[in-house]
Short mmCIF file of C-alpha atoms in Angstrom, two decimals:
data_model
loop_
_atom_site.label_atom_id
_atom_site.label_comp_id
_atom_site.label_asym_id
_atom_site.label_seq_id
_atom_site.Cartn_x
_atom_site.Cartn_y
_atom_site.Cartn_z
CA UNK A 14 -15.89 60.23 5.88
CA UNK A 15 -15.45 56.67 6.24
CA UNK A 16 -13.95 53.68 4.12
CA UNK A 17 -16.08 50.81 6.06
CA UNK A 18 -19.08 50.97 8.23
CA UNK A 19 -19.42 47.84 10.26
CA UNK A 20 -23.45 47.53 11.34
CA UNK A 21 -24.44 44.63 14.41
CA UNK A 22 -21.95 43.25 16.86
CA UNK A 23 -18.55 43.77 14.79
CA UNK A 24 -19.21 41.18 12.03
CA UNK A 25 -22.74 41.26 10.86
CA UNK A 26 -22.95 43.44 7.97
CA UNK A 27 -19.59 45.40 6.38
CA UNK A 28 -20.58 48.44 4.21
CA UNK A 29 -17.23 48.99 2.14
CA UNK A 30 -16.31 51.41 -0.59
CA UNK A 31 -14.48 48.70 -3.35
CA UNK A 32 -13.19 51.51 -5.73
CA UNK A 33 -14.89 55.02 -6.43
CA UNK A 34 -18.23 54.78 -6.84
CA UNK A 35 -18.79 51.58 -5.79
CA UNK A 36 -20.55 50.44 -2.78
CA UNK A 37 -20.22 46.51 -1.19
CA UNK A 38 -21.88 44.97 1.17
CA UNK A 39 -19.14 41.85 2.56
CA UNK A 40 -17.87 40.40 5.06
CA UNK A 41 -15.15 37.69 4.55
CA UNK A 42 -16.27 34.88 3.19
CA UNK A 43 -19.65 34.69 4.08
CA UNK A 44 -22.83 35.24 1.58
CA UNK A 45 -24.54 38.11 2.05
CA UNK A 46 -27.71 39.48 1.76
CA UNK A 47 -29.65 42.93 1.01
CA UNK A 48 -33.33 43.48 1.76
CA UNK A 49 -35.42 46.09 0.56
CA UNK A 50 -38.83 46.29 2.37
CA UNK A 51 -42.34 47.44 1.13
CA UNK A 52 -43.88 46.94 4.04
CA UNK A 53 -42.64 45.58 7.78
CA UNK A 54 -45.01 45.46 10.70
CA UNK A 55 -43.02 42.84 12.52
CA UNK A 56 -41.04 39.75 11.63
CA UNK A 57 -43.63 38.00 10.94
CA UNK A 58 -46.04 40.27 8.71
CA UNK A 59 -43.79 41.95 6.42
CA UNK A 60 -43.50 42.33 2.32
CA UNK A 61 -39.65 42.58 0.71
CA UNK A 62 -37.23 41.97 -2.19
CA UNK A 63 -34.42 39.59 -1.61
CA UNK A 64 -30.98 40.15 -3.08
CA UNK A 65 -28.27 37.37 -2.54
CA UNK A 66 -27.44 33.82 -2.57
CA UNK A 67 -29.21 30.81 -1.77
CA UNK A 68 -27.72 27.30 -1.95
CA UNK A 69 -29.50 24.69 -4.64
CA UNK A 70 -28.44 21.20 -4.53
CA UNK A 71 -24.88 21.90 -3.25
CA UNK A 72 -24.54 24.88 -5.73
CA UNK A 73 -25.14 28.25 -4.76
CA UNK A 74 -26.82 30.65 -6.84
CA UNK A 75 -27.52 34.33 -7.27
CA UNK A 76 -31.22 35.35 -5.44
CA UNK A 77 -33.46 37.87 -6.75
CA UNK A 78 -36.89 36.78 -5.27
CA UNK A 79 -40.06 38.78 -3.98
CA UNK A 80 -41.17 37.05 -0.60
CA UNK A 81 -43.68 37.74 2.16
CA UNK A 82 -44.94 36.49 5.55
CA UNK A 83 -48.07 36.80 7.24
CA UNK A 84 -50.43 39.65 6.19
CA UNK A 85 -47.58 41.02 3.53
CA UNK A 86 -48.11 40.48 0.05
CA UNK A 87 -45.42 39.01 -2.32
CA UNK A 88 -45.45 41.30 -5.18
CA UNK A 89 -44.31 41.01 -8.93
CA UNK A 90 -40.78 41.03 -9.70
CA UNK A 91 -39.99 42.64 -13.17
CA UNK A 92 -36.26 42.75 -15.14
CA UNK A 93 -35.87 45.13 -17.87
CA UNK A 94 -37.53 48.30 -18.40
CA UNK A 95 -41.15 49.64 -19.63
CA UNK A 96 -41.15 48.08 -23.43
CA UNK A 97 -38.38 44.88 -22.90
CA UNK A 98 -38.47 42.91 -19.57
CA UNK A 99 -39.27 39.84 -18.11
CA UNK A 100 -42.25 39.86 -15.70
CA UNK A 101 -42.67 37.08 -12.98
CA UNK A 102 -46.00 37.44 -11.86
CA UNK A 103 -46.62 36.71 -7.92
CA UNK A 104 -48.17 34.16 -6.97
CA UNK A 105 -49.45 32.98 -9.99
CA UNK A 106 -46.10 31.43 -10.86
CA UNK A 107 -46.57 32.85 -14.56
CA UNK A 108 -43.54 34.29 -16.36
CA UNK A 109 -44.07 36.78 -19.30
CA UNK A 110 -41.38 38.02 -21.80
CA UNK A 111 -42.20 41.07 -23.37
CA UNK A 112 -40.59 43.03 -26.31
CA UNK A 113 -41.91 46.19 -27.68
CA UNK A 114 -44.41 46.91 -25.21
CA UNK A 115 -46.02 43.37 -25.91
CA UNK A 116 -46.46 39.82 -25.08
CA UNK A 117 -44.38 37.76 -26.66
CA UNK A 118 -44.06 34.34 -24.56
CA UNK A 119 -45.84 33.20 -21.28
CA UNK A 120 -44.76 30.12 -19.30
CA UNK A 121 -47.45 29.14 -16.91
CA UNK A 122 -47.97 25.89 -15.22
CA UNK A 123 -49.98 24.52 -18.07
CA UNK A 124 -47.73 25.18 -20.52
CA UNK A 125 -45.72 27.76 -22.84
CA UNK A 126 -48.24 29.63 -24.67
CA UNK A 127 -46.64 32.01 -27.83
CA UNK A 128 -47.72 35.29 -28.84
CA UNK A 129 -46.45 35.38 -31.90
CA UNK A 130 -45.06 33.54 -34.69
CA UNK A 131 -42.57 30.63 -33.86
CA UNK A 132 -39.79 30.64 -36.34
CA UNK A 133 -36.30 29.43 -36.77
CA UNK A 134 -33.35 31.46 -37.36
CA UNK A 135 -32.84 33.51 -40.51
CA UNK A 136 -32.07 30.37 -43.15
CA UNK A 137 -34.05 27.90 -41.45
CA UNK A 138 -30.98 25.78 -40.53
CA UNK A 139 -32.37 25.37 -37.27
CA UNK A 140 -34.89 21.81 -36.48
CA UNK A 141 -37.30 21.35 -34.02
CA UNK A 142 -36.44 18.45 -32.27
CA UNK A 143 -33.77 15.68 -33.05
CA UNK A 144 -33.81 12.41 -33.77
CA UNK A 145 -33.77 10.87 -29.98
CA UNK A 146 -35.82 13.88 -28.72
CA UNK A 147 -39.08 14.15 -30.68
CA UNK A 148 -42.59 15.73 -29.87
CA UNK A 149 -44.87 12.99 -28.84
CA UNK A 150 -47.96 14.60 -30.96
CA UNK A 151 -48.57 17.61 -32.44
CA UNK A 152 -52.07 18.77 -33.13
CA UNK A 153 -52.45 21.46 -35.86
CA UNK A 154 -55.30 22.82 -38.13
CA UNK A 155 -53.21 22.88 -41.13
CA UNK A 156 -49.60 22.39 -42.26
CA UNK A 157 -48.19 24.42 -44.87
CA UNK A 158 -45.23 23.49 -47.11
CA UNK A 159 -42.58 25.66 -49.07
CA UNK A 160 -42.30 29.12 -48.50
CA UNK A 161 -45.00 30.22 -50.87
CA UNK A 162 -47.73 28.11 -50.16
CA UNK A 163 -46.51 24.98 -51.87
CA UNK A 164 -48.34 22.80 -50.93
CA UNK A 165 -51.26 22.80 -47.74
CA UNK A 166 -52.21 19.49 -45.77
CA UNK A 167 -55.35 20.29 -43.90
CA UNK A 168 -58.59 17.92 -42.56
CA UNK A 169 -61.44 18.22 -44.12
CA UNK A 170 -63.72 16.32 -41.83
CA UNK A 171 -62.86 13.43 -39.43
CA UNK A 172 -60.61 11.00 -40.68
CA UNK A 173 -60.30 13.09 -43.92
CA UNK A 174 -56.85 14.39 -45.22
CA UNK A 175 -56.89 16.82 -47.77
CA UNK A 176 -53.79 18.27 -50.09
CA UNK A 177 -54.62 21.92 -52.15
CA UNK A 178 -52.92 25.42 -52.80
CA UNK A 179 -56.28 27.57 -53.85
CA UNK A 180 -57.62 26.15 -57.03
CA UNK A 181 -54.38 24.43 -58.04
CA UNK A 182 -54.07 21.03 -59.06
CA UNK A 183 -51.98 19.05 -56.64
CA UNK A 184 -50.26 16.05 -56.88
CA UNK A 185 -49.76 13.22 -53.71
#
């Protein structure tokens, strides 16, 4: 039985015991780091998940990150569990959010592509965009007005706007 376990030459790693049932890794006031390997040949072909800090633009940040050298593969990194999680998929630099067991968002490199419905908040208070920060275009099949089919703007052929709701008579 031990309070501390000090691993390398006396100051590279400190394994401590903060309070009951909880384990740190510290030592002073340097960062740390924890890695958990998949696979390790050597140091230079080898396959593991980082946990600590890295330093971005003169801020430091928490790490999570998949990474790999030579013949090891860098492998998905998932948060949450089976039906809720995000999934960052290696190397395709794609990003899923999934509720329920499915898709619900994907940002790739191309874009942010929707699985489902976009809507605002529960009254529709919410706007999309604001008066300096607008959408450049938007390009849309249809646009429906009111919340029971009001009114539908849709092109009927090039250069050809059209307003109907079924066989109702509209009014521009």
């Amino acid at each position: 039985y031990t309070d501390t376990i000090t691993i390398g030459d006396g100051v590279d790693a400190v394994l401590t015991a903060d309070a009951d049932n909880e384990l740190a890794l510290r030592n002073g006031i340097n960062a740390q780091k924890f890695s958990i390997y998949q696979s390790y040949t050597d140091a230079s072909n080898r396959s593991w998940l980082d946990i600590g800090y890295q330093n971005y633009g003169g801020r430091t940040a928490h790490w999570i990150a998949s990474k790999a050298l030579g013949t090891g593969t860098e492998h998905d990194l998932v948060i949450g569990d089976n039906s809720n999680k995000i999934w960052f998929r290696a190397p395709y630099g794609i990003i899923t959010f999934l509720a329920g067991g499915s898709s619900r968002l994907e940002i790739t490199q191309n874009g942010i592509l929707p699985f489902d419905t976009i809507f605002p908040w529960i009254d529709g208070s919410q706007d999309i965009g604001t008066d300096a920060k607008r959408f450049a275009n938007i390009f849309t099949d249809k646009i429906i007005i009111g919340d029971n089919l009001d009114a539908i703007l849709e092109a009927d052929a090039d250069n050809e706007l059209a307003l109907r709701n079924g066989t109702n008579n509209q009014q521009f």
